[in-house]
PDB file of C-alpha atoms and ligand atoms in Angstrom:
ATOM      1  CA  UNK T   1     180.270 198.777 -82.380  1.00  0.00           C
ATOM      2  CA  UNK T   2     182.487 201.995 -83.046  1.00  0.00           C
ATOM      3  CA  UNK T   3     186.372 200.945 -83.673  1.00  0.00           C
ATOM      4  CA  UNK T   4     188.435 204.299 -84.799  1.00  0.00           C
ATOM      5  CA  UNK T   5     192.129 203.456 -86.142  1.00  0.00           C
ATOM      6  CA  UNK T   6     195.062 205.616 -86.167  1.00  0.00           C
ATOM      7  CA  UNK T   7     192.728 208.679 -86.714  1.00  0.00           C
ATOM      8  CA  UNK T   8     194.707 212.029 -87.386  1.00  0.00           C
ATOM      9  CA  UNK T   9     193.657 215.613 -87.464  1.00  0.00           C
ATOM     10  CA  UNK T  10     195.984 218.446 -88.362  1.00  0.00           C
ATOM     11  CA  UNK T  11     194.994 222.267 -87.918  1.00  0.00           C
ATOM     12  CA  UNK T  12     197.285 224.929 -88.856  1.00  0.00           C
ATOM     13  CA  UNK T  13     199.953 222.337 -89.876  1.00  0.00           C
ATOM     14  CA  UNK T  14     199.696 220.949 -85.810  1.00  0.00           C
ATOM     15  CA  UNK T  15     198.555 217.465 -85.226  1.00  0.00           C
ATOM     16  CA  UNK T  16     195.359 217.663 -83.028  1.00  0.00           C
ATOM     17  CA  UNK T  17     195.766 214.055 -82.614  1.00  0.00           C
ATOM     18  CA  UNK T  18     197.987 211.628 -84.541  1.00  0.00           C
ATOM     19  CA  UNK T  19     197.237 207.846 -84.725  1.00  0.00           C
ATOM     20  CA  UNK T  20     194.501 207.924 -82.100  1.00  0.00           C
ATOM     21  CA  UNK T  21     192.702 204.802 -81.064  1.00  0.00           C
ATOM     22  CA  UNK T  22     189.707 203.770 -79.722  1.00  0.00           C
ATOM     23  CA  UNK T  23     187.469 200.967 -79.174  1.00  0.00           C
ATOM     24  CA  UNK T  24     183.281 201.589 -77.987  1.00  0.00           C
ATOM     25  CA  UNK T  25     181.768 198.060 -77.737  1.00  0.00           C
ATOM     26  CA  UNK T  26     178.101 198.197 -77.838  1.00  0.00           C
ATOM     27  CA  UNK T  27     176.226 199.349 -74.955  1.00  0.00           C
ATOM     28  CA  UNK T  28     179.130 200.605 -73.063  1.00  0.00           C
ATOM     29  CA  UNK T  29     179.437 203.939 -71.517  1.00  0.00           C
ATOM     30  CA  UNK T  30     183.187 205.301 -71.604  1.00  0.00           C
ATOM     31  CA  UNK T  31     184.071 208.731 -70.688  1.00  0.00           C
ATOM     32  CA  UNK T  32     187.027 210.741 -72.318  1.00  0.00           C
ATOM     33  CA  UNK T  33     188.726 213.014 -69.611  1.00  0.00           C
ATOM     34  CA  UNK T  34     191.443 215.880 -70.928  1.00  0.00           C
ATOM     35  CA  UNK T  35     192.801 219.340 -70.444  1.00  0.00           C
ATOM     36  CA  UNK T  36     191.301 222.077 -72.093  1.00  0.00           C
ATOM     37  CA  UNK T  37     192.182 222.487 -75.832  1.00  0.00           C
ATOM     38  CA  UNK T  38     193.652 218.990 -75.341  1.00  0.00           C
ATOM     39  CA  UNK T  39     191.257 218.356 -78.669  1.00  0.00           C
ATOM     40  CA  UNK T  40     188.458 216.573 -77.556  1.00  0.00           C
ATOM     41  CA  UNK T  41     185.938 218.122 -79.327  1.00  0.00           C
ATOM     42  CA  UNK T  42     187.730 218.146 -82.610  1.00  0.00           C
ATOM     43  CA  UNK T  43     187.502 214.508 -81.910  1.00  0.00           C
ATOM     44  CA  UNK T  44     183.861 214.410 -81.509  1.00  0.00           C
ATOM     45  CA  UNK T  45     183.918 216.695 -85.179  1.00  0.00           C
ATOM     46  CA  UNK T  46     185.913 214.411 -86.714  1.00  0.00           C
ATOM     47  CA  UNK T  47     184.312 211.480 -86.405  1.00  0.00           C
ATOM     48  CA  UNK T  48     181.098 212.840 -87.122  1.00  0.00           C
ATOM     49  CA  UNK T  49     182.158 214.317 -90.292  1.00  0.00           C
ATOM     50  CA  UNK T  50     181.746 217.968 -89.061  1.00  0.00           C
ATOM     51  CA  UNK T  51     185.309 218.482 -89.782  1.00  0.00           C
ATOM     52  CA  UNK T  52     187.199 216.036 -92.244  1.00  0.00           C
ATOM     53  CA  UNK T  53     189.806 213.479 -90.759  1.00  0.00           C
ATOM     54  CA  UNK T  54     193.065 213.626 -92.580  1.00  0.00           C
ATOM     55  CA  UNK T  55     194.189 210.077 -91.796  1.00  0.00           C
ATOM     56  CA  UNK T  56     192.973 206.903 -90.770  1.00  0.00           C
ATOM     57  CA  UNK T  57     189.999 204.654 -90.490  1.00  0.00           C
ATOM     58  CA  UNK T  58     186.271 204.697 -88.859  1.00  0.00           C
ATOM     59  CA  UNK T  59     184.569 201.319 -88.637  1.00  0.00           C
ATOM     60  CA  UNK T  60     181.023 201.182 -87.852  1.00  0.00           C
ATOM     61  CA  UNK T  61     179.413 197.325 -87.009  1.00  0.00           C
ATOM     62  CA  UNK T  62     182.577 195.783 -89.001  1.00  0.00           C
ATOM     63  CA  UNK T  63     182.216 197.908 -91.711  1.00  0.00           C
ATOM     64  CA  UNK T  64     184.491 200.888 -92.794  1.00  0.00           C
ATOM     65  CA  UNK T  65     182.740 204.379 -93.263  1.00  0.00           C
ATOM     66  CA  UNK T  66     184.112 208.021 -94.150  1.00  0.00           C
ATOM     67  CA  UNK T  67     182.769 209.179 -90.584  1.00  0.00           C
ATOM     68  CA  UNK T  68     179.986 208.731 -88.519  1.00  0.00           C
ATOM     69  CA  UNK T  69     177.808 211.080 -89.668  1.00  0.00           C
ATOM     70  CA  UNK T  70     174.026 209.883 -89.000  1.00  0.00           C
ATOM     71  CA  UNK T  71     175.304 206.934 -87.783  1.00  0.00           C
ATOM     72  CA  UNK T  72     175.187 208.683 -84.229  1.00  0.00           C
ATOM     73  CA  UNK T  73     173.446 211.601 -82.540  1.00  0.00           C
ATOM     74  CA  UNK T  74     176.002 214.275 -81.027  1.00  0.00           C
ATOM     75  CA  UNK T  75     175.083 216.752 -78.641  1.00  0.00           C
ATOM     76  CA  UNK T  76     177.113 219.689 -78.893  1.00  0.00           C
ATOM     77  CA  UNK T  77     179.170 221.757 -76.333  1.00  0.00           C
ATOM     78  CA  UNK T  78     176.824 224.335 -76.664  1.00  0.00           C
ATOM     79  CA  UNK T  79     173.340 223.826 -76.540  1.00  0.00           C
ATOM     80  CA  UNK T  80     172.375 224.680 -80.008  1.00  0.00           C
ATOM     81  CA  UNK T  81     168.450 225.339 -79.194  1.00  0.00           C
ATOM     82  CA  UNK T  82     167.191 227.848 -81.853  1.00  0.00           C
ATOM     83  CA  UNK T  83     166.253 230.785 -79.486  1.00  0.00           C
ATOM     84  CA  UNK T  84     162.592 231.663 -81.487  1.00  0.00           C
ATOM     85  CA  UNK T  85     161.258 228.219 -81.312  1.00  0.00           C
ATOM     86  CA  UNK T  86     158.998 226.199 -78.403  1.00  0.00           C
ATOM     87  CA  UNK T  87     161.123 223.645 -76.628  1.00  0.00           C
ATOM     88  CA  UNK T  88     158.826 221.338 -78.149  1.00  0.00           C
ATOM     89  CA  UNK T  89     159.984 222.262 -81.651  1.00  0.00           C
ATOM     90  CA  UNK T  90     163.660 222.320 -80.973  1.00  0.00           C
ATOM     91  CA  UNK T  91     163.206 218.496 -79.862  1.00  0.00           C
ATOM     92  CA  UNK T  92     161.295 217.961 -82.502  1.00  0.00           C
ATOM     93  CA  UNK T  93     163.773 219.257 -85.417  1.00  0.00           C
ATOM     94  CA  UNK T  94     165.597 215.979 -86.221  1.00  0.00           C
ATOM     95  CA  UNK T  95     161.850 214.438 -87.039  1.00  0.00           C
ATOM     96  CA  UNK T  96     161.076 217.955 -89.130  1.00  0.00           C
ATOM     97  CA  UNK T  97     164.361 217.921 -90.733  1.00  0.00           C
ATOM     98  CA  UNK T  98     164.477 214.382 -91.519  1.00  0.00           C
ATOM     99  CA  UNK T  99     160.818 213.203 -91.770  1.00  0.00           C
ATOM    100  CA  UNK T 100     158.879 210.758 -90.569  1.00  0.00           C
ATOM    101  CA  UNK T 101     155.798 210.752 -88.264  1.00  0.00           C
ATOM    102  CA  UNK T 102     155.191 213.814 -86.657  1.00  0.00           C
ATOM    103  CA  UNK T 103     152.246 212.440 -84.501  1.00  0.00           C
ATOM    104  CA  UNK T 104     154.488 209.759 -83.005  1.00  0.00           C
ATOM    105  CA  UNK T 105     157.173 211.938 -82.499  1.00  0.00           C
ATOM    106  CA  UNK T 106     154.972 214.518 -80.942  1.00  0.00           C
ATOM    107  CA  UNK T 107     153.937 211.383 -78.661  1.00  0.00           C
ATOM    108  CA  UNK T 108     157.618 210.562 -77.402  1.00  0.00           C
ATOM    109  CA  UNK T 109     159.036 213.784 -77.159  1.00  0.00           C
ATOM    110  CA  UNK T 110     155.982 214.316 -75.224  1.00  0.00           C
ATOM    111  CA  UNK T 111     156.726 211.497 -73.062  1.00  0.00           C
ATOM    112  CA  UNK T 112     160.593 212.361 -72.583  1.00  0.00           C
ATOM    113  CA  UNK T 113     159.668 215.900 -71.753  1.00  0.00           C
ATOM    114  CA  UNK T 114     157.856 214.286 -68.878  1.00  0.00           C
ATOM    115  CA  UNK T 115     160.576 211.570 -68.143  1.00  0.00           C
ATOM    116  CA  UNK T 116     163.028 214.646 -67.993  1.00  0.00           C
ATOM    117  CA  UNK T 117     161.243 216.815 -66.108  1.00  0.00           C
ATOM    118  CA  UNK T 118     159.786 219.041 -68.651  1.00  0.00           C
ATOM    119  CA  UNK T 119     156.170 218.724 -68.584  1.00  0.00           C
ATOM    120  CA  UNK T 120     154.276 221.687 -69.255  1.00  0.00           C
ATOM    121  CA  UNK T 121     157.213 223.646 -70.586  1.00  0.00           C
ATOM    122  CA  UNK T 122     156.860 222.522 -74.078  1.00  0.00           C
ATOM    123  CA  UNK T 123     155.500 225.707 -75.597  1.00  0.00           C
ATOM    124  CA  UNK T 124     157.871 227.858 -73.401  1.00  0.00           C
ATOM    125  CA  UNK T 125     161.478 229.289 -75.701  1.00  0.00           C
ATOM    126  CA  UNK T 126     164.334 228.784 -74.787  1.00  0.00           C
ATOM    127  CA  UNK T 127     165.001 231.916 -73.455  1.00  0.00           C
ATOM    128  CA  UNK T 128     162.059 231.302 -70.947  1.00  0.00           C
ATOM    129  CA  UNK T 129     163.501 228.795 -69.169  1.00  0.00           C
ATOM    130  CA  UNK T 130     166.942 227.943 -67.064  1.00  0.00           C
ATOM    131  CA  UNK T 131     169.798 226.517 -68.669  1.00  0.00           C
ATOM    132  CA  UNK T 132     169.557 223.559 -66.815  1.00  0.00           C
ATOM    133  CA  UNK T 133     166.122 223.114 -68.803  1.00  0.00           C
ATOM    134  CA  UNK T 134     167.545 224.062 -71.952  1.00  0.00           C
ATOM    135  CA  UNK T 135     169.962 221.192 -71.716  1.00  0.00           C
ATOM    136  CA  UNK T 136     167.477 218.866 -70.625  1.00  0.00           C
ATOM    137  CA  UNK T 137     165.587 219.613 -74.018  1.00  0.00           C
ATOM    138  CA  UNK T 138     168.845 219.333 -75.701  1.00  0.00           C
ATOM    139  CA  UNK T 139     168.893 215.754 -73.853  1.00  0.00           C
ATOM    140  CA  UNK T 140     165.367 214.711 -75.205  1.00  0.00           C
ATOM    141  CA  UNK T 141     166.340 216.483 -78.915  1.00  0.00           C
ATOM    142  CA  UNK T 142     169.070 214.192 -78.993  1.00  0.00           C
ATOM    143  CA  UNK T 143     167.278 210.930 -78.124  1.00  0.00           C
ATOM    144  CA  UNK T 144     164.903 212.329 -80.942  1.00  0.00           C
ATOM    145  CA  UNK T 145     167.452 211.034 -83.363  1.00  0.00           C
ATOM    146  CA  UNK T 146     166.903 207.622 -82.177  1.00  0.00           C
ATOM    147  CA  UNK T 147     170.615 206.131 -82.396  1.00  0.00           C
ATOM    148  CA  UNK T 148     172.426 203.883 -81.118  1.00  0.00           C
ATOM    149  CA  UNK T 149     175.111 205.562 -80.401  1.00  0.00           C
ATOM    150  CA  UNK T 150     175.155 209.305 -78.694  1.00  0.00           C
ATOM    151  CA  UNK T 151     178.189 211.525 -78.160  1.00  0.00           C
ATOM    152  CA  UNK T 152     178.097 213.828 -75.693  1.00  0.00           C
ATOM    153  CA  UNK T 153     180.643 217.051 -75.153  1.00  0.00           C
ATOM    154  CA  UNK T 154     180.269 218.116 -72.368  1.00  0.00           C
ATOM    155  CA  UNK T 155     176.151 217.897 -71.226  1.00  0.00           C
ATOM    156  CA  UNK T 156     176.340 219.279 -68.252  1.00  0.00           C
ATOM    157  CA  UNK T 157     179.078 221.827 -68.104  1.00  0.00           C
ATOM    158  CA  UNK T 158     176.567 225.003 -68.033  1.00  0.00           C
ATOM    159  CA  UNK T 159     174.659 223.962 -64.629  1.00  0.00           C
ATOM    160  CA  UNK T 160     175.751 224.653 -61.569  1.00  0.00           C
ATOM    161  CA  UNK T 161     177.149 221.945 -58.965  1.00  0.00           C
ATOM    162  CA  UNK T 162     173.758 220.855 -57.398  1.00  0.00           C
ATOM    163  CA  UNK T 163     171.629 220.889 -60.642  1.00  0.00           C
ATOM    164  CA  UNK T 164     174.858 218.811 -62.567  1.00  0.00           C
ATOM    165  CA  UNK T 165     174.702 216.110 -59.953  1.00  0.00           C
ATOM    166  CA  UNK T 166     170.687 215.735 -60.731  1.00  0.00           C
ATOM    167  CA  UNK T 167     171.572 215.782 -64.212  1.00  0.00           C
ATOM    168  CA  UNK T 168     174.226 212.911 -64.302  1.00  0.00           C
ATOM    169  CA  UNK T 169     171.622 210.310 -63.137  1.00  0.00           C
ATOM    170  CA  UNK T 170     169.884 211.513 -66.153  1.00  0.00           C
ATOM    171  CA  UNK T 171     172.469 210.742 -68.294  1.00  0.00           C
ATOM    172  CA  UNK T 172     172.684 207.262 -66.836  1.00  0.00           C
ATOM    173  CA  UNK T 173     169.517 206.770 -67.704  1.00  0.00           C
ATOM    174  CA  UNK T 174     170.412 206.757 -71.329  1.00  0.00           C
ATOM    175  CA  UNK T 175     172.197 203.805 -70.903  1.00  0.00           C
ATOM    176  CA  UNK T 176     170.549 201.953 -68.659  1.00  0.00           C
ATOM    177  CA  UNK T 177     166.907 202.862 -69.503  1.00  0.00           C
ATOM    178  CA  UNK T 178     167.322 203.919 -73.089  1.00  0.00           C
ATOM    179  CA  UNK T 179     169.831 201.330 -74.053  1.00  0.00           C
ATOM    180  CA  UNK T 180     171.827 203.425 -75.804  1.00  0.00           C
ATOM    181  CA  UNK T 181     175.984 203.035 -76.554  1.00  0.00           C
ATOM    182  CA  UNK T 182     177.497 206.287 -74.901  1.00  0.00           C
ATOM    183  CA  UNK T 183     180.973 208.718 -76.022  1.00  0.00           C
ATOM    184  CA  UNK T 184     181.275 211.093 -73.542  1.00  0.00           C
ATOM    185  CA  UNK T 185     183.819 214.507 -72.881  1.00  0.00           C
ATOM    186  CA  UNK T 186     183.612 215.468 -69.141  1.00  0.00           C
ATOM    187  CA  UNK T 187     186.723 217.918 -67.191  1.00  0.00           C
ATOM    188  CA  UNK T 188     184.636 216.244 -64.238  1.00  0.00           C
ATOM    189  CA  UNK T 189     186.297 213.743 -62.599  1.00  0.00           C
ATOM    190  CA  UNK T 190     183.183 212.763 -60.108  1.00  0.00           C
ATOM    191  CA  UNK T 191     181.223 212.607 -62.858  1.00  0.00           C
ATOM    192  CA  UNK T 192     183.290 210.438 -65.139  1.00  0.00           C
ATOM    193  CA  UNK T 193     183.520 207.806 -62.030  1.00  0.00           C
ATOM    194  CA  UNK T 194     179.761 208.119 -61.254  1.00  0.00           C
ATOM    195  CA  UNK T 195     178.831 207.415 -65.136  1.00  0.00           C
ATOM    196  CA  UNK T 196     181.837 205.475 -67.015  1.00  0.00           C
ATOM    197  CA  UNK T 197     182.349 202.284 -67.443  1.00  0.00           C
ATOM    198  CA  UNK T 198     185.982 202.937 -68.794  1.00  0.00           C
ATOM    199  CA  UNK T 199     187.510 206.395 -68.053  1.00  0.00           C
ATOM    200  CA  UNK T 200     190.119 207.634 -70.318  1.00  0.00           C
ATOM    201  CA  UNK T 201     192.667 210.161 -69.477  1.00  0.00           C
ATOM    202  CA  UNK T 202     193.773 212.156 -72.484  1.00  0.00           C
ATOM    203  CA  UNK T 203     197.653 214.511 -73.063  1.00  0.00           C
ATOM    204  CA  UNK T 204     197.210 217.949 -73.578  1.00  0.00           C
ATOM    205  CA  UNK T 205     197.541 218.131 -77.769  1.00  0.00           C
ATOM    206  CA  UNK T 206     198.429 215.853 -79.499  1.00  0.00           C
ATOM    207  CA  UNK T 207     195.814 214.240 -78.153  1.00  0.00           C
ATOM    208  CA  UNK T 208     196.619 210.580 -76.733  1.00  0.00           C
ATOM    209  CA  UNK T 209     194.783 208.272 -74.192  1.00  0.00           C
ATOM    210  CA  UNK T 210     197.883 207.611 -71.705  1.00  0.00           C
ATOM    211  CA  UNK T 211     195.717 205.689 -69.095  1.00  0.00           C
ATOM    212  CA  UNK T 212     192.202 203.744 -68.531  1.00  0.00           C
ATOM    213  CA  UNK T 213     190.421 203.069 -65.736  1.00  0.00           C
ATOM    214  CA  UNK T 214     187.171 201.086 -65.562  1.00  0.00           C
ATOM    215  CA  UNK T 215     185.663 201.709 -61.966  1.00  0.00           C
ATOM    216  CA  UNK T 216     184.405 198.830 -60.222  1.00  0.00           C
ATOM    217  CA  UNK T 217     181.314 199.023 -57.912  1.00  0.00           C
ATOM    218  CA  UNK T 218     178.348 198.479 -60.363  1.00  0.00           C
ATOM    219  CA  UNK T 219     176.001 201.436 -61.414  1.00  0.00           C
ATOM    220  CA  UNK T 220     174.620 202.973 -59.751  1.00  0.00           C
ATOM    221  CA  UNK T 221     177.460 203.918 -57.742  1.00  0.00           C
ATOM    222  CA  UNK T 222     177.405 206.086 -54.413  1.00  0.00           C
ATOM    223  CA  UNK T 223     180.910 208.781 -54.455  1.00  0.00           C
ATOM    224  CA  UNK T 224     181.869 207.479 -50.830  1.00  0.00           C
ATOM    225  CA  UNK T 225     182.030 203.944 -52.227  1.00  0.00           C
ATOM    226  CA  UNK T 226     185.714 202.900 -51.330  1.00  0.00           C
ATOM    227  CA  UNK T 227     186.280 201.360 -54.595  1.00  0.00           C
ATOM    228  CA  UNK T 228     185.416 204.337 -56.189  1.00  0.00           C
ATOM    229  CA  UNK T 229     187.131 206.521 -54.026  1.00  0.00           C
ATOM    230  CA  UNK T 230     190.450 204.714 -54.692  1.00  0.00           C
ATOM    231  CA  UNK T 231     189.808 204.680 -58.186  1.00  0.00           C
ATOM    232  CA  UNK T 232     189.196 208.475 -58.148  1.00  0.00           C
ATOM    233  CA  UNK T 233     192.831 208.730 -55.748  1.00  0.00           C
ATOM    234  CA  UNK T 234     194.490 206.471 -59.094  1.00  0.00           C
ATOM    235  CA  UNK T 235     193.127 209.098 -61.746  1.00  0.00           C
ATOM    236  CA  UNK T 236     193.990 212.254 -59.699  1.00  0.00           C
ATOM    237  CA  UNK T 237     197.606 210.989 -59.308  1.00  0.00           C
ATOM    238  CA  UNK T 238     197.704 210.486 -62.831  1.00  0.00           C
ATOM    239  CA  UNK T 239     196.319 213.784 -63.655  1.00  0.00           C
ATOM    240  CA  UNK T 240     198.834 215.312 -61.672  1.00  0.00           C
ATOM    241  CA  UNK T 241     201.678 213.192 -63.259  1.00  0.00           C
ATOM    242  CA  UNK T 242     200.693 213.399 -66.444  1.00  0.00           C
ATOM    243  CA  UNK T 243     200.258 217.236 -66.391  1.00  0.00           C
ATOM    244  CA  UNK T 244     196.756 217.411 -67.173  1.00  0.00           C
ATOM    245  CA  UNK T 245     194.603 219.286 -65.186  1.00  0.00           C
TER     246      UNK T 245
HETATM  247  N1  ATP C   1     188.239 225.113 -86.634  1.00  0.00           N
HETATM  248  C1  ATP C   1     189.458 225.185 -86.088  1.00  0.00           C
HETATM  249  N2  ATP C   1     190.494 225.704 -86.780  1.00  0.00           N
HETATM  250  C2  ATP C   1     191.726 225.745 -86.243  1.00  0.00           C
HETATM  251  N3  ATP C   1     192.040 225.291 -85.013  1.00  0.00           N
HETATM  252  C3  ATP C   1     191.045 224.786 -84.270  1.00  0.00           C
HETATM  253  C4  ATP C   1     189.700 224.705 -84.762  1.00  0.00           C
HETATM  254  N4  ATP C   1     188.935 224.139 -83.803  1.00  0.00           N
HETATM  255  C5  ATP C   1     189.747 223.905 -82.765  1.00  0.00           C
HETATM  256  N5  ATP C   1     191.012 224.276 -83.034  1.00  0.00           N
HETATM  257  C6  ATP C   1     192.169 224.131 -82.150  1.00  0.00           C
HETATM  258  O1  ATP C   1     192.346 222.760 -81.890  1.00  0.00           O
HETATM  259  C7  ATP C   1     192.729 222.543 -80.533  1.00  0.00           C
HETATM  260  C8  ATP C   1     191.755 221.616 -79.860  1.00  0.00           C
HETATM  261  O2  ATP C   1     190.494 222.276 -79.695  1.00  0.00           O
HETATM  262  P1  ATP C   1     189.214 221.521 -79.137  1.00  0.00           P
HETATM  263  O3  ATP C   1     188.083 222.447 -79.204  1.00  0.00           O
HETATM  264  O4  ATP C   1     189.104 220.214 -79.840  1.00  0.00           O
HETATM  265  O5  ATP C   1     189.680 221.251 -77.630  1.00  0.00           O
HETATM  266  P2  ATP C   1     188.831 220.633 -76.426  1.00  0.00           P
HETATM  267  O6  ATP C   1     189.683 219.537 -75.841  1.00  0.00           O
HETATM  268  O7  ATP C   1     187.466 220.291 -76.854  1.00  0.00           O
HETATM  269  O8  ATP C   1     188.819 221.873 -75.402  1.00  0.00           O
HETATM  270  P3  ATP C   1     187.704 222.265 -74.290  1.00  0.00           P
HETATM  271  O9  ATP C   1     187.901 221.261 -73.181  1.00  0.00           O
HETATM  272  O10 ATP C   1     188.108 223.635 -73.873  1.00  0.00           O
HETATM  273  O11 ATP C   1     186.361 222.203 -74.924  1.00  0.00           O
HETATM  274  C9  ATP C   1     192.802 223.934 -79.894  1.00  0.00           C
HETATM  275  O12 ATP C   1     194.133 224.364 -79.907  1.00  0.00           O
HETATM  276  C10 ATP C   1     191.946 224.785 -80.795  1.00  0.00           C
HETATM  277  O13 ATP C   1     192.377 226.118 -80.794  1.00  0.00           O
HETATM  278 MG1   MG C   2     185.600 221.006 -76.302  1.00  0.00          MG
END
């Protein structure tokens, strides 16, 4: 689905990354795993055409394209919910943005906000509700899009431990229930193995995968699972050798 070729970014003259590869077949769920400032997120801008690549190629279903653009919805680091609207009308500003029709939309967002735990907080602000919530709105804003293909940086990194591990079988559901083809930045290693089908460590800058892993036991997988637990020993020794934390 997503092939990316010897993609470069330079900032201040420094190579973020420099010939990076990667290949996202459809439907798969892979996980990118890296120090801070490592660039992962100038990764996710790149490709979307939030920031402008300086070298190499983006192909999209065989075909070459500047970036990704709408090709893919990306949910930000941060949140991004404009603070003086309803949670209902921050997941409904792709459709308002964008057009289309508002009465269906109203419909699914209506039915995600149930799916995700939302119902009856629809005319609440963002400001009203716990960040956990406000993420899970970010969640159903993002399947608003209705793409294939979703990057996500980091979706769960403002909730604490308890309300994260809730949260990552909601993410699963976007594969498995919503179908969708999944790019994902995580510093959490239990959550990468929980999720990924292929894990990818990352160097601090310039950004390069130096290892993948593809844990084995099929989804949904339990963290005492033995396969998984000697997966997670691999990718911890490799942290450690590789110097990323
Ligand atoms: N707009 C920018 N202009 C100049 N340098 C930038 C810009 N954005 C990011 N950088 C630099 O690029 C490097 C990579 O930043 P990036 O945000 O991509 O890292 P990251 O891996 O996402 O980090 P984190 O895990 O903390 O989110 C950092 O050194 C950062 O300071
Ligand atoms: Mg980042």
């Amino acid at each position: 689905m997503l092939q990316v070729t010897d993609l470069t970014k330079y900032y201040n003259g420094q190579p973020v990354f420099s010939g990076f590869d990667l290949h996202l077949p459809a439907g798969r769920f892979q996980v990118l795993l890296g120090p801070s400032g490592c660039g992962k997120t100038t990764l996710f801008n790149t490709l979307t055409g939030v920031t402008p690549k300086d070298a190499g190629t983006i192909t999209w279903q065989g075909e070459p394209v500047p970036h990704l653009g709408d090709l893919c919805a990306y949910m930000h680091q941060k949140d991004l919910l404009l603070p003086w609207f309803s949670l209902m009308d921050n997941a409904l500003l792709p459709v308002r943005t964008r057009g289309g029709d508002m009465a269906a939309a109203q419909d699914r967002a209506g039915q995600l906000f149930l799916r995700l735990g939302l119902g009856g907080y629809e005319s609440h602000r963002p400001d009203q509700v716990s960040g956990g919530m406000r993420q899970r709105c970010a969640l159903v804003r993002t399947l608003m899009f209705n793409r294939d293909l979703i990057l996500l940086d980091e979706p769960l990194s403002a909730l604490d431990a308890i309300t994260r591990q809730r949260h990552q079988h909601l993410l699963l559901l976007l594969q498995t229930e919503f179908g969708k083809t999944i790019l994902m930045i995580t510093h959490d290693v239990d959550e990468a193995l929980l999720l990924a089908d292929d894990i990818f460590l990352l160097t601090p800058m310039p950004m390069a995968i130096f290892r993948r892993f593809s844990p084995e036991p099929a989804k949904p997988r339990a963290f005492d699972d033995p396969k998984l637990l000697h997966t997670k020993a691999g990718i911890l020794d490799h942290l450690e050798k590789g110097g990323v934390s």
